[in-house]
mmCIF file of C-alpha atoms in Angstrom:
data_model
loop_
_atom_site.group_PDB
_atom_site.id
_atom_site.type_symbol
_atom_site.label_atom_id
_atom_site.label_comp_id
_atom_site.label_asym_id
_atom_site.label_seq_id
_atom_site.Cartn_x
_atom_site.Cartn_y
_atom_site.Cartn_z
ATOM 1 C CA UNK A 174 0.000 0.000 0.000
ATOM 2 C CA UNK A 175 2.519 2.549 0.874
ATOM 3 C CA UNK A 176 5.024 1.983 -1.989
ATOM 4 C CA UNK A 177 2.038 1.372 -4.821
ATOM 5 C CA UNK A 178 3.234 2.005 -8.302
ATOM 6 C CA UNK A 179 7.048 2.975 -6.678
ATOM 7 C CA UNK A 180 7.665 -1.055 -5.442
ATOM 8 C CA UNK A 181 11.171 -1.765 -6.960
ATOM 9 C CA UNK A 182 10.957 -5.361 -8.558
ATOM 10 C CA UNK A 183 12.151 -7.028 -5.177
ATOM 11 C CA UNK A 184 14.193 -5.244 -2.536
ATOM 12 C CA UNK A 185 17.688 -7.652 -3.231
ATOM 13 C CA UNK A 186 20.613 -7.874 -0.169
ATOM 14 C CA UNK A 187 22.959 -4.808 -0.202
ATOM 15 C CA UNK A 188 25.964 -6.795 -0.738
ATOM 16 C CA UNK A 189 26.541 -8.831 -4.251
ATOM 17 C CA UNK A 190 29.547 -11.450 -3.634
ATOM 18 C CA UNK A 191 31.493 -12.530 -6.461
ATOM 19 C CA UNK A 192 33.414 -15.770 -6.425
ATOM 20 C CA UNK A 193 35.086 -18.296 -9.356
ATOM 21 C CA UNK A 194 37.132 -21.230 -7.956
ATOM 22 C CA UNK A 195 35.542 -23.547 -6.625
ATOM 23 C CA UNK A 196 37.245 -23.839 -3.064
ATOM 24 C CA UNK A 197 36.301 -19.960 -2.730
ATOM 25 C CA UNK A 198 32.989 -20.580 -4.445
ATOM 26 C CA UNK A 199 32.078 -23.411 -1.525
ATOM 27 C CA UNK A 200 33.497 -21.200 0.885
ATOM 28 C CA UNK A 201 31.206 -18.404 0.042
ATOM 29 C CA UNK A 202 28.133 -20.421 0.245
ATOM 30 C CA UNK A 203 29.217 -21.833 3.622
ATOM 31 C CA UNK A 204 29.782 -17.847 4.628
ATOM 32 C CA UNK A 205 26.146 -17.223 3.724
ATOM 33 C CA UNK A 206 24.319 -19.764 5.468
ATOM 34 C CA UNK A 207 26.659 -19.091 8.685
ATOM 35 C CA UNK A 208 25.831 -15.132 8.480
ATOM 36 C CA UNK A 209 22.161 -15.500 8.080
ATOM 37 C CA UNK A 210 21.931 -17.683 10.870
ATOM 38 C CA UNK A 211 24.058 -14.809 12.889
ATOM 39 C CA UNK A 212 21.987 -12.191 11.735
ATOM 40 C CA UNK A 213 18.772 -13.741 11.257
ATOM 41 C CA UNK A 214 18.073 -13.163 7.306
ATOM 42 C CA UNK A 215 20.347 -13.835 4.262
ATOM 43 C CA UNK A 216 22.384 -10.593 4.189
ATOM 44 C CA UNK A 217 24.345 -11.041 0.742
ATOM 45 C CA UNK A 218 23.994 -13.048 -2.418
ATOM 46 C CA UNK A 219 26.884 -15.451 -3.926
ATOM 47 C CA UNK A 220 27.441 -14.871 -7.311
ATOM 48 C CA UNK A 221 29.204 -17.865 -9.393
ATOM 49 C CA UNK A 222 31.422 -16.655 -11.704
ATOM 50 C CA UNK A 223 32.043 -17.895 -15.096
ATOM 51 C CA UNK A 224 33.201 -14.953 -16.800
ATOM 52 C CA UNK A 225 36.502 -14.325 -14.786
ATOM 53 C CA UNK A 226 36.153 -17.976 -13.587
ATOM 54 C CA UNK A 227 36.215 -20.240 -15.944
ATOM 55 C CA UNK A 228 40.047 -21.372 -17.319
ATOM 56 C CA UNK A 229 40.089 -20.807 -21.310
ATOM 57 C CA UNK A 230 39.077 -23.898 -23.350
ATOM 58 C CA UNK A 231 37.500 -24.996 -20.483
ATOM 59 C CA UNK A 232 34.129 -23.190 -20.193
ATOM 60 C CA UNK A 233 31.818 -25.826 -20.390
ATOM 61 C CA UNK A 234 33.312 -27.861 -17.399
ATOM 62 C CA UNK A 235 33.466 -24.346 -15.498
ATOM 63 C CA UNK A 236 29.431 -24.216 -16.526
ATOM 64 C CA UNK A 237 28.874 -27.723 -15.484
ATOM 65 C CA UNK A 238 30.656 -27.168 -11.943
ATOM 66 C CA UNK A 239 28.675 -23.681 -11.537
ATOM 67 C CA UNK A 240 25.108 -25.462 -12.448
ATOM 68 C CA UNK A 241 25.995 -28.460 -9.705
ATOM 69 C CA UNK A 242 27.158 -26.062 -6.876
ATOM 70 C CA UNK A 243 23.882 -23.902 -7.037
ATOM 71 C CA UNK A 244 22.196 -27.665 -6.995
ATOM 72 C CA UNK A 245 24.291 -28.199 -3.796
ATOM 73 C CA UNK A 246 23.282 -24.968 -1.971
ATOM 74 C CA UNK A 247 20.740 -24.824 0.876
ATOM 75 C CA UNK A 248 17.300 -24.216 -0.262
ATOM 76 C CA UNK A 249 17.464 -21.312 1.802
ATOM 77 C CA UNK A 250 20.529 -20.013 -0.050
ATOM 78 C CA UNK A 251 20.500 -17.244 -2.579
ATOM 79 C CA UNK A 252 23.096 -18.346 -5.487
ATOM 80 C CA UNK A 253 23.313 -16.435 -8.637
ATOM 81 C CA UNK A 254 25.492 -17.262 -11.539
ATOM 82 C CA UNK A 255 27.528 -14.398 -14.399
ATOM 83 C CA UNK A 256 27.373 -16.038 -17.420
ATOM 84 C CA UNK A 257 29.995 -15.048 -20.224
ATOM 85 C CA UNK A 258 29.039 -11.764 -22.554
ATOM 86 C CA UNK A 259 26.208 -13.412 -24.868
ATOM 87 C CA UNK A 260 28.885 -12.178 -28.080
ATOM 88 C CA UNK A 261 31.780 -14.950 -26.336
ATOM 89 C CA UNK A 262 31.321 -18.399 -27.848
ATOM 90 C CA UNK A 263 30.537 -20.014 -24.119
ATOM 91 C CA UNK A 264 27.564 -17.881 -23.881
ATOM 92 C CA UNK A 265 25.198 -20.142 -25.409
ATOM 93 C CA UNK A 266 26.118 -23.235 -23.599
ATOM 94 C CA UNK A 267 26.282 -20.999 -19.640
ATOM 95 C CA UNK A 268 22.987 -20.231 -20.443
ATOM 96 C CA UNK A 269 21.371 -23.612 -21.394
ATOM 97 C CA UNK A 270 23.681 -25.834 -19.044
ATOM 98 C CA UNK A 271 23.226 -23.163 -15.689
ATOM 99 C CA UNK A 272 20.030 -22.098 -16.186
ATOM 100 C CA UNK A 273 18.627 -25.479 -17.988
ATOM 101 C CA UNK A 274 20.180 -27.561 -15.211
ATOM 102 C CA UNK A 275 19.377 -25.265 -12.440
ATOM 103 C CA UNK A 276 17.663 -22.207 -12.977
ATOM 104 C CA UNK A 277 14.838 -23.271 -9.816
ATOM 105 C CA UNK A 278 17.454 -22.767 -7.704
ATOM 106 C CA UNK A 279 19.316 -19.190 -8.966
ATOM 107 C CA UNK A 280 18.020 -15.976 -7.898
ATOM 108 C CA UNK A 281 19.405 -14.328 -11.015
ATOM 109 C CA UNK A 282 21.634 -14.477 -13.582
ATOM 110 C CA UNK A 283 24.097 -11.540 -14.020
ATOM 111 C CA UNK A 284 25.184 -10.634 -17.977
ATOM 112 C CA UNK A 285 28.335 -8.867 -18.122
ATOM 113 C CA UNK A 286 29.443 -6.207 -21.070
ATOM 114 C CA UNK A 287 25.445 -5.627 -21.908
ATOM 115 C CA UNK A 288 25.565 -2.822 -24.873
ATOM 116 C CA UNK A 289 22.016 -2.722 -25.617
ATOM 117 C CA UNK A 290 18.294 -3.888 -25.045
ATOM 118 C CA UNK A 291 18.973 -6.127 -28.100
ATOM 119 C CA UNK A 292 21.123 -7.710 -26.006
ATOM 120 C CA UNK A 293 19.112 -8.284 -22.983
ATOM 121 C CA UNK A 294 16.366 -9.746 -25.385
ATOM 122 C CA UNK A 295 19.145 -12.390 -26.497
ATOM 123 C CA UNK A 296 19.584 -13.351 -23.051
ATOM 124 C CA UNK A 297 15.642 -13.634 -22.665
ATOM 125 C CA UNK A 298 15.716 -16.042 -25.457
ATOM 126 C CA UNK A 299 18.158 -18.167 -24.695
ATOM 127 C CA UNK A 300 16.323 -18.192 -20.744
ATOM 128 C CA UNK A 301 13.166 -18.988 -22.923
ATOM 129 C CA UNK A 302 15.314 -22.228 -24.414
ATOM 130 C CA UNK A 303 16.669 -23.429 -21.038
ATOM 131 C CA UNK A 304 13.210 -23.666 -19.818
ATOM 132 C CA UNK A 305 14.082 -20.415 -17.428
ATOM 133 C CA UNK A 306 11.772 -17.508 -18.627
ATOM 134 C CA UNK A 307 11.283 -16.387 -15.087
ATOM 135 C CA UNK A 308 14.691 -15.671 -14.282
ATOM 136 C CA UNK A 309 15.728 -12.240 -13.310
ATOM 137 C CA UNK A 310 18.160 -10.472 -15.473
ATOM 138 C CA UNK A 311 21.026 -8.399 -14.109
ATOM 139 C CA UNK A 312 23.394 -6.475 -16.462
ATOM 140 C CA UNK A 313 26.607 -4.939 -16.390
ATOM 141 C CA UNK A 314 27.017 -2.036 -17.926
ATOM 142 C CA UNK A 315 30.939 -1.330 -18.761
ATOM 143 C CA UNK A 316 31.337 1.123 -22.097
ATOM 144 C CA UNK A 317 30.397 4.965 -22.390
ATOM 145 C CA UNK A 318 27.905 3.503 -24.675
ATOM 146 C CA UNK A 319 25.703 1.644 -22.861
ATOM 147 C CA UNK A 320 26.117 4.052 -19.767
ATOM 148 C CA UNK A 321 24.202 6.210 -23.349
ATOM 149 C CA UNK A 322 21.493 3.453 -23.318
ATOM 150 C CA UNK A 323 21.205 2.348 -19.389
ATOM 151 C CA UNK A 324 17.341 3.889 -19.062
ATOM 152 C CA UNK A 325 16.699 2.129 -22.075
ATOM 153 C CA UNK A 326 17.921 -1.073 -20.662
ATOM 154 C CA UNK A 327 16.877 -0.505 -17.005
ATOM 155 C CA UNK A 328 13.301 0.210 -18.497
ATOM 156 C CA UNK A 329 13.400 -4.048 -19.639
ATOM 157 C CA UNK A 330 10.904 -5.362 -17.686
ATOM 158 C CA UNK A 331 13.290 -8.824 -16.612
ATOM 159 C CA UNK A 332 16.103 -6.700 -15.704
ATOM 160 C CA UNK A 333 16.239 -6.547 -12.079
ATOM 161 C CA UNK A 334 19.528 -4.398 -11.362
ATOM 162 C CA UNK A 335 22.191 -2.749 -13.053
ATOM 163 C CA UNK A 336 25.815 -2.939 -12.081
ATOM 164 C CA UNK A 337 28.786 -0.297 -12.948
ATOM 165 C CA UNK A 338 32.023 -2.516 -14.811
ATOM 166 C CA UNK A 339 34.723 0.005 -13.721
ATOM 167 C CA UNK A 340 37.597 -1.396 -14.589
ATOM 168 C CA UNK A 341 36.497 -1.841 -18.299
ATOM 169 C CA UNK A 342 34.451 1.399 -18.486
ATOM 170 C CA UNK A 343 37.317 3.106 -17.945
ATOM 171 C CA UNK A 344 39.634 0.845 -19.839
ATOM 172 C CA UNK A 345 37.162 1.737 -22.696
ATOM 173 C CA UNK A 346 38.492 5.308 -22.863
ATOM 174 C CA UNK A 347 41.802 4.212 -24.442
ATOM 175 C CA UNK A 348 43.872 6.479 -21.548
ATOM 176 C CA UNK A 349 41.173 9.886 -21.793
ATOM 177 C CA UNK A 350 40.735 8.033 -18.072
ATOM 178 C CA UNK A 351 43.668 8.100 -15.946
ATOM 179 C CA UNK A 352 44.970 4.645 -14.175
ATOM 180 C CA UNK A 353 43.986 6.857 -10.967
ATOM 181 C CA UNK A 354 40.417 6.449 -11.779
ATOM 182 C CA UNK A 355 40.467 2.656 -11.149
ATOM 183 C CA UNK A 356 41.164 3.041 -7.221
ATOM 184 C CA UNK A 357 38.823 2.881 -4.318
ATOM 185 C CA UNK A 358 38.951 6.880 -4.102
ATOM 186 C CA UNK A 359 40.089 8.212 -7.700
ATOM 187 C CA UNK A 360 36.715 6.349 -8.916
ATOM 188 C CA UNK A 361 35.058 8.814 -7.014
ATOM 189 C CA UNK A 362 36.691 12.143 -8.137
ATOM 190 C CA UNK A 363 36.814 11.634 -12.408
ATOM 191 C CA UNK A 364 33.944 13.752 -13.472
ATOM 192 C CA UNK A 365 33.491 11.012 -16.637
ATOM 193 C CA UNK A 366 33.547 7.702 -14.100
ATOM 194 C CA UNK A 367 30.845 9.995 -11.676
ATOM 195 C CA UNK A 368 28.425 10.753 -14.385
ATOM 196 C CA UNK A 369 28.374 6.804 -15.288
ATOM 197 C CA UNK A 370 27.650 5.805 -11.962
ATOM 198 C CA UNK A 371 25.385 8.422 -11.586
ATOM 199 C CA UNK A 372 22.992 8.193 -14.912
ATOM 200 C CA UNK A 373 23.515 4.294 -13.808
ATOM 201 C CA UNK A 374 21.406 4.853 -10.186
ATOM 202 C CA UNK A 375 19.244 7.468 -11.927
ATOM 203 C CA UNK A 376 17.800 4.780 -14.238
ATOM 204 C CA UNK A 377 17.409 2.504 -12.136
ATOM 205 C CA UNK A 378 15.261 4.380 -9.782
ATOM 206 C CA UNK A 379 13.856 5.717 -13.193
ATOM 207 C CA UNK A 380 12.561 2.492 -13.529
ATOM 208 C CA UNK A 381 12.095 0.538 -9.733
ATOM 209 C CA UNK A 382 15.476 -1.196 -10.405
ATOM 210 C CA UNK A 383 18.468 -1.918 -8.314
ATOM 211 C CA UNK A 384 21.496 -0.185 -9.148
ATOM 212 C CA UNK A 385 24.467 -2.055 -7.946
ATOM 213 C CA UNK A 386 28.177 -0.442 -6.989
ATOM 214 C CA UNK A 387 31.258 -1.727 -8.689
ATOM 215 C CA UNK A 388 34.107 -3.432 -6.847
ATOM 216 C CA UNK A 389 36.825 -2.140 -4.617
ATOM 217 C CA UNK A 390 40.083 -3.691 -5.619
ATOM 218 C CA UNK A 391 42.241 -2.664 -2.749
ATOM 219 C CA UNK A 392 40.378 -5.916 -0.705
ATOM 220 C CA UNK A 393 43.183 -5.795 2.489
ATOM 221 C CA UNK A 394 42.433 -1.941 3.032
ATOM 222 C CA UNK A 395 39.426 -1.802 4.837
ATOM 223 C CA UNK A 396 39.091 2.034 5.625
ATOM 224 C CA UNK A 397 39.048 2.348 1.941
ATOM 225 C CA UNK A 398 36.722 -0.687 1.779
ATOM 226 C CA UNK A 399 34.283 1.366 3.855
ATOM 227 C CA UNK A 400 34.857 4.992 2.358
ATOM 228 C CA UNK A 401 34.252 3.774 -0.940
ATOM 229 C CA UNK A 402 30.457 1.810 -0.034
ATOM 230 C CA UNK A 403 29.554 4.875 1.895
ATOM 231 C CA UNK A 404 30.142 7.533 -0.564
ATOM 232 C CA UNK A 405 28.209 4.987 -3.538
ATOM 233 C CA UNK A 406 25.178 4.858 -0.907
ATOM 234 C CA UNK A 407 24.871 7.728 0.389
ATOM 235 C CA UNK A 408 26.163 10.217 -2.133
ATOM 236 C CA UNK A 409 25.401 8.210 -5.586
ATOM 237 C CA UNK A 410 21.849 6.238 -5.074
ATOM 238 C CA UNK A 411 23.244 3.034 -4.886
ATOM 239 C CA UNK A 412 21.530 0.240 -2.996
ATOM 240 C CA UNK A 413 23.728 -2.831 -3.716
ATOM 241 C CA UNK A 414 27.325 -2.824 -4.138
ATOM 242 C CA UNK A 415 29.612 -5.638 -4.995
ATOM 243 C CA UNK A 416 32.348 -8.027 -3.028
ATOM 244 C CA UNK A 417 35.386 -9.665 -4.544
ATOM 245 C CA UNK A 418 36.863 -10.589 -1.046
ATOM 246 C CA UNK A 419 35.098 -12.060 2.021
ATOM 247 C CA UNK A 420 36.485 -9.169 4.398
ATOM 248 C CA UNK A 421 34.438 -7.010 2.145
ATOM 249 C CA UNK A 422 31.372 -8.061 3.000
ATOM 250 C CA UNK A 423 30.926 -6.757 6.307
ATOM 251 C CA UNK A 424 31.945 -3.074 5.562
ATOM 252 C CA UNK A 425 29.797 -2.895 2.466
ATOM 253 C CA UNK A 426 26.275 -4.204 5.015
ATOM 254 C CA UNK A 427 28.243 -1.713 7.585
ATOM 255 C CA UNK A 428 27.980 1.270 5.310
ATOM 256 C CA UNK A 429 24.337 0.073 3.965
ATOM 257 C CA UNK A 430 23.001 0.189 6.560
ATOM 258 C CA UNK A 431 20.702 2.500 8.254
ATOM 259 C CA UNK A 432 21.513 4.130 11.786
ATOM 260 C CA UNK A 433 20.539 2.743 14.456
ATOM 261 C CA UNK A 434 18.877 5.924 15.706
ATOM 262 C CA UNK A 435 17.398 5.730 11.920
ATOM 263 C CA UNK A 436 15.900 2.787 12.641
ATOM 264 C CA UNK A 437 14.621 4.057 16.323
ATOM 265 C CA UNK A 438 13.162 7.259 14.515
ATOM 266 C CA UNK A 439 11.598 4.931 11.645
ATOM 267 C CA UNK A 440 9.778 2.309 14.320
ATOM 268 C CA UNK A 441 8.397 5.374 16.025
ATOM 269 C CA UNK A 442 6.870 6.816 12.378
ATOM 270 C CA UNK A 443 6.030 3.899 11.155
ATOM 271 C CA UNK A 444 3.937 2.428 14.388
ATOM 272 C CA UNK A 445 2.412 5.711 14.767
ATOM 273 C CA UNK A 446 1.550 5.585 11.314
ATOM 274 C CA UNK A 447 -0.411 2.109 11.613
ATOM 275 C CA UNK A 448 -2.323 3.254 14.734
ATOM 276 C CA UNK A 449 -3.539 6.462 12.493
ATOM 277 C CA UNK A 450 -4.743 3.908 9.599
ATOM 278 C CA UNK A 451 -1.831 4.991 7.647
ATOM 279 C CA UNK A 452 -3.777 8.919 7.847
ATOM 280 C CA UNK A 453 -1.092 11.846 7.998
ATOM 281 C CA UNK A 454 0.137 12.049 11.417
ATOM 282 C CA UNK A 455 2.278 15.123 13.188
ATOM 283 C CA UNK A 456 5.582 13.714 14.784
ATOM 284 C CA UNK A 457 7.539 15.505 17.381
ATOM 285 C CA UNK A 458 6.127 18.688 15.460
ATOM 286 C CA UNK A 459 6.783 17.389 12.184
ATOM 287 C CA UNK A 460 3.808 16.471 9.799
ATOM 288 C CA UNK A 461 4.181 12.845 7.978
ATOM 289 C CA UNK A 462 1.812 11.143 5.446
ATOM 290 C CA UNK A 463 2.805 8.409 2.871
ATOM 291 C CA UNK A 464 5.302 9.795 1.489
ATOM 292 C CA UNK A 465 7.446 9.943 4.103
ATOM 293 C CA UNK A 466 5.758 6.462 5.291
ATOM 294 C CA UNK A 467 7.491 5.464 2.204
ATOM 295 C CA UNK A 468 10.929 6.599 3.073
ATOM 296 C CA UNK A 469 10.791 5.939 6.893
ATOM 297 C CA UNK A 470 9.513 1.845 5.969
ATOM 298 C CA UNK A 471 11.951 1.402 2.730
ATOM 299 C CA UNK A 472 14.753 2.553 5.819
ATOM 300 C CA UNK A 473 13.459 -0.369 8.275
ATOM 301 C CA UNK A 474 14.048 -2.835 5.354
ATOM 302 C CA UNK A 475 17.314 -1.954 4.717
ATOM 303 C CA UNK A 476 17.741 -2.233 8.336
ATOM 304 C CA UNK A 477 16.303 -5.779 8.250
ATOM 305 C CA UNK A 478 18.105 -6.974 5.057
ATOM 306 C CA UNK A 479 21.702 -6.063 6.636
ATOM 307 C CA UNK A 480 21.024 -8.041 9.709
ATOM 308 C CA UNK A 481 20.021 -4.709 12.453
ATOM 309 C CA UNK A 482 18.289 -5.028 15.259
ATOM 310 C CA UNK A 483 14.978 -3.967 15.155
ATOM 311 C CA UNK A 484 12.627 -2.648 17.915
ATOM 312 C CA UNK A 485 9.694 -4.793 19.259
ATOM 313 C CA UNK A 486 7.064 -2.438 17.543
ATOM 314 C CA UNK A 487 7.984 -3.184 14.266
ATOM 315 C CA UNK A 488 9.322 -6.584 14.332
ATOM 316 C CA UNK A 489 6.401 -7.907 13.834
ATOM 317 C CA UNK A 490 5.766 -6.718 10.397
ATOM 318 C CA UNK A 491 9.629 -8.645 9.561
ATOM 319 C CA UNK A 492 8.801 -12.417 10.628
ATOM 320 C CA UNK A 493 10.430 -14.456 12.853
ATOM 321 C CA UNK A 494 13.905 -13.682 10.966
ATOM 322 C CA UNK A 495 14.256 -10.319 12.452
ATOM 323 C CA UNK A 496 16.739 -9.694 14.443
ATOM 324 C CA UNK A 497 15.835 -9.351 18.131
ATOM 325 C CA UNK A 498 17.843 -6.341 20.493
ATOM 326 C CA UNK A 499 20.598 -7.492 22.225
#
């Protein structure tokens, strides 16, 4: 009722964890069902990586081992699996042999080095042949080109989120972009790497999708870890951001996360709110009505999906996964 025809397609965990051997790929599986059990709700997804993961000439066994892992996982888990660009020659087979063999157990599949909405229609086909025509659709978005097209392709109504490539965007720009702009705080400065990420966020609220933060490669340097996934979420829009390393993980649901006199402030609103029917209320002076019901409830999910505590008043609403006060 109170987000009506502004409901995103699914509110997703803040944290997107990529992994593509298989020791780190069982590892990261094990990490998520340990972490939702300590924090009461599945707090990031696993991503199964074929693009970076998969030794050359040896795709289709890297397929085959992605498609029985997500078979393996929990049926609580949330597994996802990139599939090569659909212009490599392994694209067809990631497609039929991941989704075919397991799509009822995925939560997406992520496309990287998506140009165009010709290209997310490719991937719906080849969905439609592995029996999958359900499955969500995430893109990556890594030329100055299809930053061009990303309303166009965030306006797709299977494509869930959008991620920012970094590394090749700016690779892309044959040395217009300095080296400087690939680091946890240059990417953050470049006026031409800002205005990606930012058109990026723009249409995917444009368009109730997720827009998803690119990587941090400096993985051992935490304080960067952290500066870089607060500036993306609270300066740039984003709602998701991704992991490369397990000791990211933490500081990206740290820095996505709401307050914790947020969340106070939002329990009040929000139970208020119910007790009035949802009518406009005033609050400590200040008038609310839906709109800021919106803002004040979209802040207690967030709070929920990164494992907070939340008070007794609106736990309720959260099932018996929320976390209860320490």
């Amino acid at each position: 009722m109170l987000l009506g025809a502004q409901a995103q397609t699914g509110f997703l965990p803040v944290c997107d964890h990529y992994s593509g051997v298989e020791a780190r790929m069982r590892k990261s599986l094990q990490l998520q069902a340990e972490m939702a059990q300590e924090l009461g709700t599945c707090v990031f997804d696993v991503t199964l990586d074929c693009e970076d993961g998969a030794p050359v000439g040896f795709e289709a066994d890297h397929a085959r081992l992605v498609a029985s892992l997500a078979l393996e996982a929990a049926p609580t888990a949330r597994v996802a699996a990139r599939v090569h660009a659909v212009d490599h020659p392994a694209f067809a087979n990631d497609v039929a042999m991941i989704a075919g063999e397991a799509g009822h157990r995925l939560c997406h599949i992520m496309v990287p080095k998506v140009e165009s909405v010709d290209d997310v229609l490719q991937v719906e086909r080849a969905l439609e042949r592995a029996s999958a025509p359900g499955l969500p659709i995430h893109v990556l978005i890594e030329s100055p080109a299809a930053v061009h097209r990303a309303f166009e392709i965030a306006a797709h109504p299977r494509v869930q989120s959008l991620s920012f490539g970094l590394m090749d965007f700016v690779s892309a720009h044959g040395g217009a972009i300095p080296a400087q702009g690939m680091t946890s705080a240059g990417q953050f400065a470049h006026p031409l790497v800002v205005r990606a990420k930012l058109e990026i966020a723009a249409a995917c609220h444009a368009h109730g999708k997720v827009p998803s933060h690119c990587v941090v490669t400096e993985f051992s340097d935490t304080v960067a870890m952290q500066a870089a996934a607060r500036r993306a979420a609270q300066e740039l829009g984003y709602t998701r951001m991704w992991s490369i390393h397990p000791a990211q993980i933490r500081p990206i649901l740290q820095a996505f996360a709401p307050q914790q006199d947020d969340i106070e402030n939002a329990s009040k609103i929000i139970a208020a709110a119910a007790q009035a029917d949802w009518a406009p209320i005033s609050f400590e002076g200040v008038l609310h009505d839906r709109a800021s019901y919106r803002f004040y409830w979209q802040t207690l999910e967030r709070a929920h999906h990164t494992g907070r505590a939340l008070p007794p008043s609106v736990r309720p609403w959260f099932g018996a996964s929320a976390v209860v006060p320490s």
